[in-house]
Short mmCIF file of C-alpha atoms in Angstrom, two decimals:
data_model
loop_
_atom_site.label_atom_id
_atom_site.label_comp_id
_atom_site.label_asym_id
_atom_site.label_seq_id
_atom_site.Cartn_x
_atom_site.Cartn_y
_atom_site.Cartn_z
CA MET A 1 -0.68 0.51 -0.29
CA PHE A 2 1.40 3.09 -1.29
CA MET A 3 0.85 6.06 1.69
CA ARG A 4 0.76 9.35 0.79
CA THR A 5 2.05 12.28 3.74
CA TYR A 6 0.96 16.56 4.20
CA LEU A 7 2.00 19.10 6.14
CA ILE A 8 -0.61 21.41 6.73
CA ALA A 9 0.09 24.52 8.77
CA ALA A 10 -1.71 28.72 9.05
CA VAL A 11 1.29 30.52 9.29
CA SER A 12 0.91 34.77 9.74
CA GLU A 13 3.31 36.89 7.87
CA ASN A 14 6.18 36.99 10.49
CA GLY A 15 5.39 32.86 11.03
CA ILE A 16 3.39 32.98 13.54
CA ILE A 17 0.84 29.11 13.97
CA GLY A 18 -0.09 29.80 17.02
CA ILE A 19 -0.10 31.90 20.73
CA ASN A 20 -1.20 31.11 24.46
CA GLY A 21 -2.32 27.28 22.50
CA ASP A 22 -5.00 28.90 20.17
CA LEU A 23 -4.59 29.96 16.34
CA PRO A 24 -4.20 33.21 16.71
CA TRP A 25 -7.24 33.99 14.31
CA LYS A 26 -10.70 32.75 13.65
CA VAL A 27 -11.31 31.84 10.10
CA LYS A 28 -14.45 29.33 9.31
CA SER A 29 -13.72 29.47 5.21
CA ASP A 30 -9.95 27.63 6.41
CA MET A 31 -11.35 25.01 8.58
CA ILE A 32 -14.11 24.46 6.23
CA ARG A 33 -10.80 23.44 3.64
CA PHE A 34 -8.93 22.27 6.32
CA LYS A 35 -11.76 19.32 6.92
CA GLN A 36 -12.44 19.08 3.52
CA LEU A 37 -8.83 18.50 3.14
CA THR A 38 -7.77 16.42 5.53
CA VAL A 39 -11.67 13.40 5.62
CA GLY A 40 -10.30 13.46 1.68
CA ASP A 41 -13.26 12.57 -0.21
CA GLY A 42 -14.42 9.75 2.60
CA ASN A 43 -13.48 7.00 0.01
CA GLU A 44 -10.11 7.17 2.24
CA THR A 45 -9.43 6.90 5.60
CA SER A 46 -6.43 9.84 6.58
CA ALA A 47 -5.33 10.20 9.26
CA VAL A 48 -4.43 12.79 11.84
CA ILE A 49 -0.83 13.76 13.46
CA MET A 50 -0.75 16.46 16.30
CA GLY A 51 1.32 16.91 19.34
CA ARG A 52 0.20 16.29 22.89
CA LYS A 53 -0.47 20.42 22.66
CA THR A 54 -2.01 20.79 19.92
CA TRP A 55 -4.81 17.99 21.16
CA ASP A 56 -5.35 19.55 24.06
CA SER A 57 -5.80 22.97 22.53
CA LEU A 58 -9.35 21.06 20.46
CA PRO A 59 -12.21 21.97 22.18
CA ASP A 60 -14.30 19.14 23.26
CA ALA A 61 -16.40 19.53 20.54
CA HIS A 62 -14.27 19.30 18.22
CA ARG A 63 -11.60 16.31 19.63
CA PRO A 64 -11.40 13.75 18.31
CA LEU A 65 -11.70 15.56 14.97
CA THR A 66 -14.30 13.30 13.11
CA ASP A 67 -14.03 11.20 10.32
CA ARG A 68 -10.10 10.76 11.10
CA ILE A 69 -7.71 8.77 12.45
CA ASN A 70 -5.90 10.71 15.47
CA ILE A 71 -2.92 10.46 15.93
CA VAL A 72 -1.17 12.46 19.70
CA LEU A 73 3.04 12.32 19.74
CA THR A 74 3.95 13.40 23.57
CA LYS A 75 6.44 13.08 25.66
CA GLN A 76 4.22 12.16 28.23
CA ILE A 77 4.64 7.92 28.46
CA GLY A 78 1.22 6.53 30.01
CA TRP A 79 -1.34 9.86 28.22
CA THR A 80 -3.89 8.10 26.29
CA ASP A 81 -7.81 9.60 25.27
CA GLU A 82 -10.46 8.93 24.63
CA GLY A 83 -10.29 8.96 20.98
CA ALA A 84 -5.90 9.16 20.15
CA GLU A 85 -4.22 6.66 19.30
CA THR A 86 -1.11 7.94 21.27
CA ALA A 87 2.55 7.60 19.56
CA PHE A 88 6.39 8.07 21.05
CA TYR A 89 8.14 9.19 18.79
CA PRO A 90 7.10 9.90 14.80
CA GLY A 91 7.87 6.70 13.46
CA GLN A 92 5.33 4.90 15.72
CA ALA A 93 2.76 7.33 14.80
CA MET A 94 3.42 6.45 11.06
CA GLU A 95 3.03 2.91 11.51
CA ILE A 96 0.22 4.02 13.22
CA SER A 97 -1.58 5.69 10.60
CA PHE A 98 0.08 2.23 8.45
CA ALA A 99 -1.95 -0.09 10.41
CA GLU A 100 -4.71 1.71 10.41
CA GLY A 101 -4.70 1.57 6.64
CA CYS A 102 -4.90 5.33 5.97
CA GLU A 103 -4.06 6.43 2.99
CA GLU A 104 -3.25 9.89 3.64
CA THR A 105 -1.45 11.00 6.92
CA TRP A 106 -1.66 14.71 7.04
CA ILE A 107 0.54 16.81 9.70
CA ILE A 108 -1.17 19.32 11.44
CA GLY A 109 1.06 20.93 13.69
CA GLY A 110 2.17 22.10 15.46
CA ALA A 111 6.02 23.67 16.35
CA GLY A 112 7.42 20.76 18.03
CA THR A 113 5.45 18.27 16.14
CA TYR A 114 6.61 19.49 12.73
CA ALA A 115 10.17 19.79 14.00
CA ALA A 116 10.46 15.93 14.97
CA MET A 117 8.74 14.52 12.33
CA PHE A 118 11.12 16.07 9.57
CA ASP A 119 14.23 15.89 11.47
#
C-alpha cells in the first residue's frame, strides 16, 4: 500500500502558527478547507498526527477530529485520551497510520511536531 503524507499549517506573515495554545485567528473558511483536505473524499481512510498540546487545544466538541484517525505524538509516558491513538516518536505515529490502512496522513502541528516529523 502507498501512503501519502502531507503537512498542513496556517502561518501568518511573520511566521506565527499559534499563540497561547490557540490559533491566532478564527476564519471559518480555513476550518472548512482544513476538514475537506484532511478527511478526503470519504472513500479513503485518513489520519491526522498532532502533538499533545495541539490535541489539548481542540475544543471538546471537536475532539477527536471526526472521520479521521487521530494520532497524538507525546513525550508523556502513559498518556492516553479517548479517541486518540498515542505515539511516542514520529516513526511510531507513521506505523500507526499505516497499520490503520490510511491512504493519507496529515501532520497538523504544532511546531514541535512539525520539527520532530522532519528531523
